[in-house]
PDB file of C-alpha atoms in Angstrom:
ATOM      1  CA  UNK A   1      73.277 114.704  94.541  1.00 53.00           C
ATOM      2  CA  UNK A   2      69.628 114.759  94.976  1.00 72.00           C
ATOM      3  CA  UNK A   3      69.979 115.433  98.805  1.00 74.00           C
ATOM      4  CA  UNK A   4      71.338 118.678  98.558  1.00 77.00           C
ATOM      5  CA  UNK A   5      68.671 119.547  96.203  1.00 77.00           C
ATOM      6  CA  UNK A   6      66.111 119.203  99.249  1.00 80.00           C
ATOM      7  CA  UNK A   7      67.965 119.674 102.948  1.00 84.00           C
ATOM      8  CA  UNK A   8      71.037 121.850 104.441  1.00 85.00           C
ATOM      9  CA  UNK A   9      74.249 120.654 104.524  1.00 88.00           C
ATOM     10  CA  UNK A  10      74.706 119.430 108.052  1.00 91.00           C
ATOM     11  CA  UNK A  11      71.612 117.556 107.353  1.00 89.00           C
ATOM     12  CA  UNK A  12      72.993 115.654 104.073  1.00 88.00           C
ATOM     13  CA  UNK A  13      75.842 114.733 105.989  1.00 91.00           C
ATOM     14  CA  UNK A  14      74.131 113.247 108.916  1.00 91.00           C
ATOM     15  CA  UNK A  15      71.576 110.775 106.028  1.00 90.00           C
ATOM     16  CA  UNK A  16      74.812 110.107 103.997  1.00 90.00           C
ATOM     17  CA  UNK A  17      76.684 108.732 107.517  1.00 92.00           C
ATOM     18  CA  UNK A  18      73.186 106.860 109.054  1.00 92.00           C
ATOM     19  CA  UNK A  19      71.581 106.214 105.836  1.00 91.00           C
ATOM     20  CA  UNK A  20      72.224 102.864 103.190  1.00 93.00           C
ATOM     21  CA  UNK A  21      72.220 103.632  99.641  1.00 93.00           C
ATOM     22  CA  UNK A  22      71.169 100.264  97.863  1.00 95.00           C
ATOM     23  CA  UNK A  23      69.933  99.169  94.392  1.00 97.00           C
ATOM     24  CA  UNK A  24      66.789  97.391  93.270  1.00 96.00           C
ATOM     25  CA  UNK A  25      65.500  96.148  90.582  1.00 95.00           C
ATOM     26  CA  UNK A  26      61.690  96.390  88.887  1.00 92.00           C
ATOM     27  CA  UNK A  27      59.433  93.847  90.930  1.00 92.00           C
ATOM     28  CA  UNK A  28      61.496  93.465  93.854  1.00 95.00           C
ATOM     29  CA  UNK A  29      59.383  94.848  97.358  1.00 94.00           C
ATOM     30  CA  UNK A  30      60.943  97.122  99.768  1.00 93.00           C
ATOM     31  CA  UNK A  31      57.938  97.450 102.274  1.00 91.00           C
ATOM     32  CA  UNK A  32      55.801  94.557 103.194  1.00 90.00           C
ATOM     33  CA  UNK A  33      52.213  95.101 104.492  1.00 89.00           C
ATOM     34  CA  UNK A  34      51.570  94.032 108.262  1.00 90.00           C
ATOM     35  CA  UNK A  35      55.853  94.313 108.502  1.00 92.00           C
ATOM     36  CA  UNK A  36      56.804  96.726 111.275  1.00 92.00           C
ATOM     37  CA  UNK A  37      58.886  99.764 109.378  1.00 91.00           C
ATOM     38  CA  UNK A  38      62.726  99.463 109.940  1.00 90.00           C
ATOM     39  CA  UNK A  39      63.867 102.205 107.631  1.00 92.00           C
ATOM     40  CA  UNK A  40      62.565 104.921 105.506  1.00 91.00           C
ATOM     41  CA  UNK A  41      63.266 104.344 101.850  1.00 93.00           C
ATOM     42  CA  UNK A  42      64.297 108.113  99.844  1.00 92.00           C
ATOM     43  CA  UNK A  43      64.137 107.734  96.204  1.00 93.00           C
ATOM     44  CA  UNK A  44      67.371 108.409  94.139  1.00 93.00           C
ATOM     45  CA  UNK A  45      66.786 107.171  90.870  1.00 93.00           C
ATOM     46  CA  UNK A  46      63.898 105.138  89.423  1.00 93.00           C
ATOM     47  CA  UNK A  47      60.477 104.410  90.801  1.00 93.00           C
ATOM     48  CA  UNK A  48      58.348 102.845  93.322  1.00 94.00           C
ATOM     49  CA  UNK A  49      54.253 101.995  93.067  1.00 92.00           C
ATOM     50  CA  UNK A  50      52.452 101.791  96.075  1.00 92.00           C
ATOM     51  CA  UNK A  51      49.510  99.591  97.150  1.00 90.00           C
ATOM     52  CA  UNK A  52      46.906  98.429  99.791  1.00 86.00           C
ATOM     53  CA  UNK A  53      45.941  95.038  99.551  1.00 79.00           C
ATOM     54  CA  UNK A  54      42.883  92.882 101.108  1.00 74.00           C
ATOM     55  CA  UNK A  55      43.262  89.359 102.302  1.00 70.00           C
ATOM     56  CA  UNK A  56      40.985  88.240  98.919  1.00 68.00           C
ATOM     57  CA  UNK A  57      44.110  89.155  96.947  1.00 67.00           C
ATOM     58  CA  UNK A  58      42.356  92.819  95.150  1.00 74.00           C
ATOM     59  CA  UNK A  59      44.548  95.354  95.614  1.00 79.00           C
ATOM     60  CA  UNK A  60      44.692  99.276  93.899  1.00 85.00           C
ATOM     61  CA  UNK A  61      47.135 101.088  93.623  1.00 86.00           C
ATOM     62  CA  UNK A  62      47.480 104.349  95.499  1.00 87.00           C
ATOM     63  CA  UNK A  63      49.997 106.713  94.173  1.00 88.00           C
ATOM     64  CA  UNK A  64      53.776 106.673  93.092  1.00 90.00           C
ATOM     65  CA  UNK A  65      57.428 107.679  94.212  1.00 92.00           C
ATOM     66  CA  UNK A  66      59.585 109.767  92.100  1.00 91.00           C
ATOM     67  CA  UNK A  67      63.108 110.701  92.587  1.00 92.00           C
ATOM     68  CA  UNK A  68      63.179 113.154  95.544  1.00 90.00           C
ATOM     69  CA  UNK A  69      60.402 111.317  97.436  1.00 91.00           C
ATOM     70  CA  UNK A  70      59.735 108.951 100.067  1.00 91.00           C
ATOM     71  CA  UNK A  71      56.371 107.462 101.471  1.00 89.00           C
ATOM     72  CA  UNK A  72      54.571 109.404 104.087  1.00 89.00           C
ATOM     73  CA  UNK A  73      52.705 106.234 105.037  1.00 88.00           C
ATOM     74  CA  UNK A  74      56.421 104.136 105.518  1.00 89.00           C
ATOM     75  CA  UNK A  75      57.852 107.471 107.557  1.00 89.00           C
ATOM     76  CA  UNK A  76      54.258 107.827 110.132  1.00 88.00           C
ATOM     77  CA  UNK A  77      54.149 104.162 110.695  1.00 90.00           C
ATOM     78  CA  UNK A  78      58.285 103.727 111.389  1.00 89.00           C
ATOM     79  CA  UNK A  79      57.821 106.940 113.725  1.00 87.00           C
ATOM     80  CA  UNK A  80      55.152 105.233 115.830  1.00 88.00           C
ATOM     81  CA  UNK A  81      56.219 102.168 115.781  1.00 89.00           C
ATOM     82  CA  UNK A  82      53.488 100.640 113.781  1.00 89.00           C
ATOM     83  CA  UNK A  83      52.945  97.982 110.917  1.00 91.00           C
ATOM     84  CA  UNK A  84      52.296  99.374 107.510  1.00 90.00           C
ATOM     85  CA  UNK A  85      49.549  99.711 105.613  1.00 88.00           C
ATOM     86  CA  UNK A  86      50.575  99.511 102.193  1.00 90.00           C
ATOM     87  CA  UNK A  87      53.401  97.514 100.247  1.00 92.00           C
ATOM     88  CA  UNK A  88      56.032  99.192  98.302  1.00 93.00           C
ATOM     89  CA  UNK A  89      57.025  97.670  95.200  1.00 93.00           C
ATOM     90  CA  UNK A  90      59.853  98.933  92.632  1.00 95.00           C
ATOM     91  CA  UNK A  91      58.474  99.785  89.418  1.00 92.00           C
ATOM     92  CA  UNK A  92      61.276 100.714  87.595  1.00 91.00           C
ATOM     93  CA  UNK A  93      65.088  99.541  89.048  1.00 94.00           C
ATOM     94  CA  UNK A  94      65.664 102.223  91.782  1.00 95.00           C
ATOM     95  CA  UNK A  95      68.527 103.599  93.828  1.00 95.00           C
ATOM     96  CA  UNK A  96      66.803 104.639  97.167  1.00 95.00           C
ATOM     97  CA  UNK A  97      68.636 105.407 100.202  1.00 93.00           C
ATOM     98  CA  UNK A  98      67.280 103.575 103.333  1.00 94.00           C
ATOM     99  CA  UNK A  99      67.058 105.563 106.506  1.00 93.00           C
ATOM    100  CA  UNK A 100      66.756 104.568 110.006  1.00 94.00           C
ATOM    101  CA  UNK A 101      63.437 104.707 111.640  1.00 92.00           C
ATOM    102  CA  UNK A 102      64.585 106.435 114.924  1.00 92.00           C
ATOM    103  CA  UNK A 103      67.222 109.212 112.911  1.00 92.00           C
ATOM    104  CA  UNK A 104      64.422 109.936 110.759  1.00 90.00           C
ATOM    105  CA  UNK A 105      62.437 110.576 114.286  1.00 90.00           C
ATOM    106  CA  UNK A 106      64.882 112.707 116.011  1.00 91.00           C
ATOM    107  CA  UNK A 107      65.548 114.707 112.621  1.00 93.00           C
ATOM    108  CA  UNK A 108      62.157 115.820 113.343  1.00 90.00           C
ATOM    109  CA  UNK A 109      63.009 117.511 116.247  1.00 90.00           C
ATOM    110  CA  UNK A 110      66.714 118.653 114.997  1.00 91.00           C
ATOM    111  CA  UNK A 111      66.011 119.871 111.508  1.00 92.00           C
ATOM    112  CA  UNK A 112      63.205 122.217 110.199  1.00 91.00           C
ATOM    113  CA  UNK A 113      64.165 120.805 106.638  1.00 91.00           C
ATOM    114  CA  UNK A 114      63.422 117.158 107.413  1.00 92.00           C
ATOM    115  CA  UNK A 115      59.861 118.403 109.240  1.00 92.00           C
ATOM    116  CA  UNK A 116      58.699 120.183 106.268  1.00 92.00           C
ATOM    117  CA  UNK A 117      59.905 117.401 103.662  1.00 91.00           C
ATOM    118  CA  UNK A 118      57.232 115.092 106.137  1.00 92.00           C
ATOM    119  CA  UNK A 119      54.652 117.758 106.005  1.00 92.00           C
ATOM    120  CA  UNK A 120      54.921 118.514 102.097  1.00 92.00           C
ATOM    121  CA  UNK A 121      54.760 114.691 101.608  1.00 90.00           C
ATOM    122  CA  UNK A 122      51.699 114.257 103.484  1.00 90.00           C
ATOM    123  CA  UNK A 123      49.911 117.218 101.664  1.00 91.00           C
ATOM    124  CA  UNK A 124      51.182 115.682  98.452  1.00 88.00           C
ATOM    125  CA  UNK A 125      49.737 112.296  99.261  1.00 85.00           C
ATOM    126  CA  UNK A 126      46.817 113.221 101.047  1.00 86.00           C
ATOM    127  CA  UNK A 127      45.649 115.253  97.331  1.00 85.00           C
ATOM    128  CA  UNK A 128      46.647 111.924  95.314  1.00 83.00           C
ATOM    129  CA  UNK A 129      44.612 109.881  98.171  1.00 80.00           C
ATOM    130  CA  UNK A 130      41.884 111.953  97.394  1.00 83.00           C
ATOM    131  CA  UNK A 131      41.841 111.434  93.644  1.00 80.00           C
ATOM    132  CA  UNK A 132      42.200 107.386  94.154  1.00 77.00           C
ATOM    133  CA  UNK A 133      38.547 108.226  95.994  1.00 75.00           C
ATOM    134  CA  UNK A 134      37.459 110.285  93.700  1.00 73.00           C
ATOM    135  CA  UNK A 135      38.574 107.990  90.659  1.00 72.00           C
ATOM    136  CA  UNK A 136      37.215 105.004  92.672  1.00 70.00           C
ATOM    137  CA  UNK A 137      33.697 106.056  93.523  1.00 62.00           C
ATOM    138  CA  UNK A 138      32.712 108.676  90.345  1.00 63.00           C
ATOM    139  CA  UNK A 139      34.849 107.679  87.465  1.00 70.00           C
ATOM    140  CA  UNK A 140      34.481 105.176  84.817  1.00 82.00           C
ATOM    141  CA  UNK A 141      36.713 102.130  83.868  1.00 82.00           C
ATOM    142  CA  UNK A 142      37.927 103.443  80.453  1.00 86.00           C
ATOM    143  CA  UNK A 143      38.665 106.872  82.513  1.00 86.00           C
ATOM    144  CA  UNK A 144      40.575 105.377  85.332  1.00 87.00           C
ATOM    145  CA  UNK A 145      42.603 102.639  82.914  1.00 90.00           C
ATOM    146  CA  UNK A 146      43.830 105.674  80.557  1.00 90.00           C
ATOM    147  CA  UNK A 147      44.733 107.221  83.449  1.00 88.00           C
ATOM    148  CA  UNK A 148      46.982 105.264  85.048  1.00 89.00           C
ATOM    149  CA  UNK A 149      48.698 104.354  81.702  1.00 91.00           C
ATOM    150  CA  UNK A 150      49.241 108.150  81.226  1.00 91.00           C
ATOM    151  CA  UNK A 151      50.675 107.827  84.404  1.00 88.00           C
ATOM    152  CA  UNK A 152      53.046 104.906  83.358  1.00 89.00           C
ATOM    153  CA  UNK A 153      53.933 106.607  80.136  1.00 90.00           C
ATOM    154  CA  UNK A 154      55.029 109.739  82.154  1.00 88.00           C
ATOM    155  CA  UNK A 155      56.965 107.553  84.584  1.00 85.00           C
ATOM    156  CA  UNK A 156      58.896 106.145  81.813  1.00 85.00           C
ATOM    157  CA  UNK A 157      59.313 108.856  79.532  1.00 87.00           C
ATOM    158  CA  UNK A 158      57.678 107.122  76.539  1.00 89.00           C
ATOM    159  CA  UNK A 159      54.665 106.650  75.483  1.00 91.00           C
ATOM    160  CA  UNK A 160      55.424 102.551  74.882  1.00 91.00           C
ATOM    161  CA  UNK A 161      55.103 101.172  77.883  1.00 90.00           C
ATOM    162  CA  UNK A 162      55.264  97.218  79.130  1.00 89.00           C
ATOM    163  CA  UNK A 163      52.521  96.169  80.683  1.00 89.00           C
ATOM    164  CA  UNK A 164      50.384  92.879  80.953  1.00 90.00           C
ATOM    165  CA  UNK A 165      46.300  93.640  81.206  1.00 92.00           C
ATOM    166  CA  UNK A 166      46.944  91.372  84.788  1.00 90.00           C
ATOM    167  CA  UNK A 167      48.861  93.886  86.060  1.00 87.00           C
ATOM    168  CA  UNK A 168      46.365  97.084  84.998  1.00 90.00           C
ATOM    169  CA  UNK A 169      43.484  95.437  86.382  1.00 88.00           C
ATOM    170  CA  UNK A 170      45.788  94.488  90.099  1.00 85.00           C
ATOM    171  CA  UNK A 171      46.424  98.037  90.072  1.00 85.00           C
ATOM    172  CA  UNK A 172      43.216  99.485  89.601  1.00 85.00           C
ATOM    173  CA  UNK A 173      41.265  97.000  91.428  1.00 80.00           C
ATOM    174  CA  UNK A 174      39.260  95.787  88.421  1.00 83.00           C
ATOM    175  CA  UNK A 175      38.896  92.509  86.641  1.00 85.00           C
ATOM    176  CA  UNK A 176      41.013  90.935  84.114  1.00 87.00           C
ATOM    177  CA  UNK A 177      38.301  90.495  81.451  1.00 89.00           C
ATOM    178  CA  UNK A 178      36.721  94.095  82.114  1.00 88.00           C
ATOM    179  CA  UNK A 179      40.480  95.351  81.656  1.00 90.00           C
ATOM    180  CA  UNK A 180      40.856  93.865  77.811  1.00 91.00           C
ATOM    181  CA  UNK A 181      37.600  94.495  77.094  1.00 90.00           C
ATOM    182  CA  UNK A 182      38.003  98.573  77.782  1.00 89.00           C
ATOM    183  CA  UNK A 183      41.589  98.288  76.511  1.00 92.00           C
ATOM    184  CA  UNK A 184      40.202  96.814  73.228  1.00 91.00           C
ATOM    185  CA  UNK A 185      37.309  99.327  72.859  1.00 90.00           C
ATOM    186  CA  UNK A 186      40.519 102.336  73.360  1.00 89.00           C
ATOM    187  CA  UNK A 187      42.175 100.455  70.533  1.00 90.00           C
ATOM    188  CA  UNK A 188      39.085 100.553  68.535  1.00 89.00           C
ATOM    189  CA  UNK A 189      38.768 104.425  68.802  1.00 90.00           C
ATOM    190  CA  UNK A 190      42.740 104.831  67.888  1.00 90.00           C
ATOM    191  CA  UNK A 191      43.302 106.054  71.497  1.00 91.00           C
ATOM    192  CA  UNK A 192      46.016 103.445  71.783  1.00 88.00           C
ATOM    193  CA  UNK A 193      47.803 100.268  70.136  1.00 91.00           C
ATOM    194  CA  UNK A 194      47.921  96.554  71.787  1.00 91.00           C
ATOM    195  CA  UNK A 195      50.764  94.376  71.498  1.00 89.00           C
ATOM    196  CA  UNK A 196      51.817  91.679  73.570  1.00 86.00           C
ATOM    197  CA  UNK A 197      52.661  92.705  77.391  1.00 86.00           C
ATOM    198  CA  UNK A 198      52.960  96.351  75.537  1.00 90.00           C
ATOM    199  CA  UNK A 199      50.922  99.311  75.345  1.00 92.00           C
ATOM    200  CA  UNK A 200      51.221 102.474  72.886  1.00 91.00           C
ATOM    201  CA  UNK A 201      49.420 105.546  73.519  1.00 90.00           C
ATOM    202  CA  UNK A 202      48.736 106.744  70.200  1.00 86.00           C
TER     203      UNK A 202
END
């Protein structure tokens, strides 16, 4: 099990007693933005993308969980309290185990495991925060696009992926039209192949 890949024993045993194990599928969303953090979602098996939104409807993605992960911004708000800042979505149908907010508070305090898992994930998202900048405010369209469907590709373990231009362009904060446009220039220079609601990096 992919817990006792990461924490002690006595540890495992207190996440498998407190903790919910549940499935979801692709598109379903397991953290709301402006919803007050009930539980701490660990990945299993599968994905999870997540996003910041404005009230115009843009939104851009900001990085991804993996099996092994959770999100650093779900664990900070739940410990304080507070209403989250992003929304979780599942990418690709997930098992993820659902901790409390206040266990995963008093772990904090109990187990040196649990403090460093927080710690590594805030490094880990903090560098990946750094690069959405970075991608945001230096890099072009045709950069950013190929790579977040590098990204994708990895994800799924295949370098076919399904994906509508909407969605690229709602994840990258861009328009619709620039999306196809930059898509159909990458096609152009044999960089990829276009099919309908599919992608093939060539």
């Amino acid at each position: 099990m992919i817990l006792k890949d990461i924490f002690e024993e006595e540890l495992v045993k207190e996440i498998e007693a407190s903790g919910n194990l549940k499935h979801f599928t692709a598109g379903e969303t397991i953290v709301n933005m402006d919803a007050y953090i009930k539980s701490i979602p660990v990945v299993f098996s599968g994905s999870i993308k997540v996003i910041r939104s404005e009230e115009d409807g843009r939104e851009i993605l900001l990085y991804y969980l993996t099996p092994g992960e959770s999100c650093i911004v779900s664990i900070l708000a739940g410990m304080k309290n507070e209403t989250s800042k992003i929304t979780a979505i599942v990418e690709e149908d997930a098992d993820i185990m659902l901790i409390p907010t206040d266990k995963a508070k008093e772990w904090v305090k109990k187990y040196p495991a649990w403090t460093a898992f927080i710690f590594d994930l805030y490094q880990k998202r903090f560098e990946e925060l750094l690069d959405v900048v970075n991608s945001v405010a230096f890099q072009k369209a045709d950069t950013r696009l190929l790579h977040l469907i590098r990204q994708k590709a990895q994800l799924y373990n295949s370098k076919e992926i399904s994906v509508t231009h909407q969605q690229l362009a709602d994840e990258l904060g861009i328009t619709r039209e620039a999306t196809s446009r930059v898509l159909k220039q990458m096609e152009k220079e044999k960089i990829l192949q276009l099919s309908r609601s599919k992608i093939k990096l060539l």
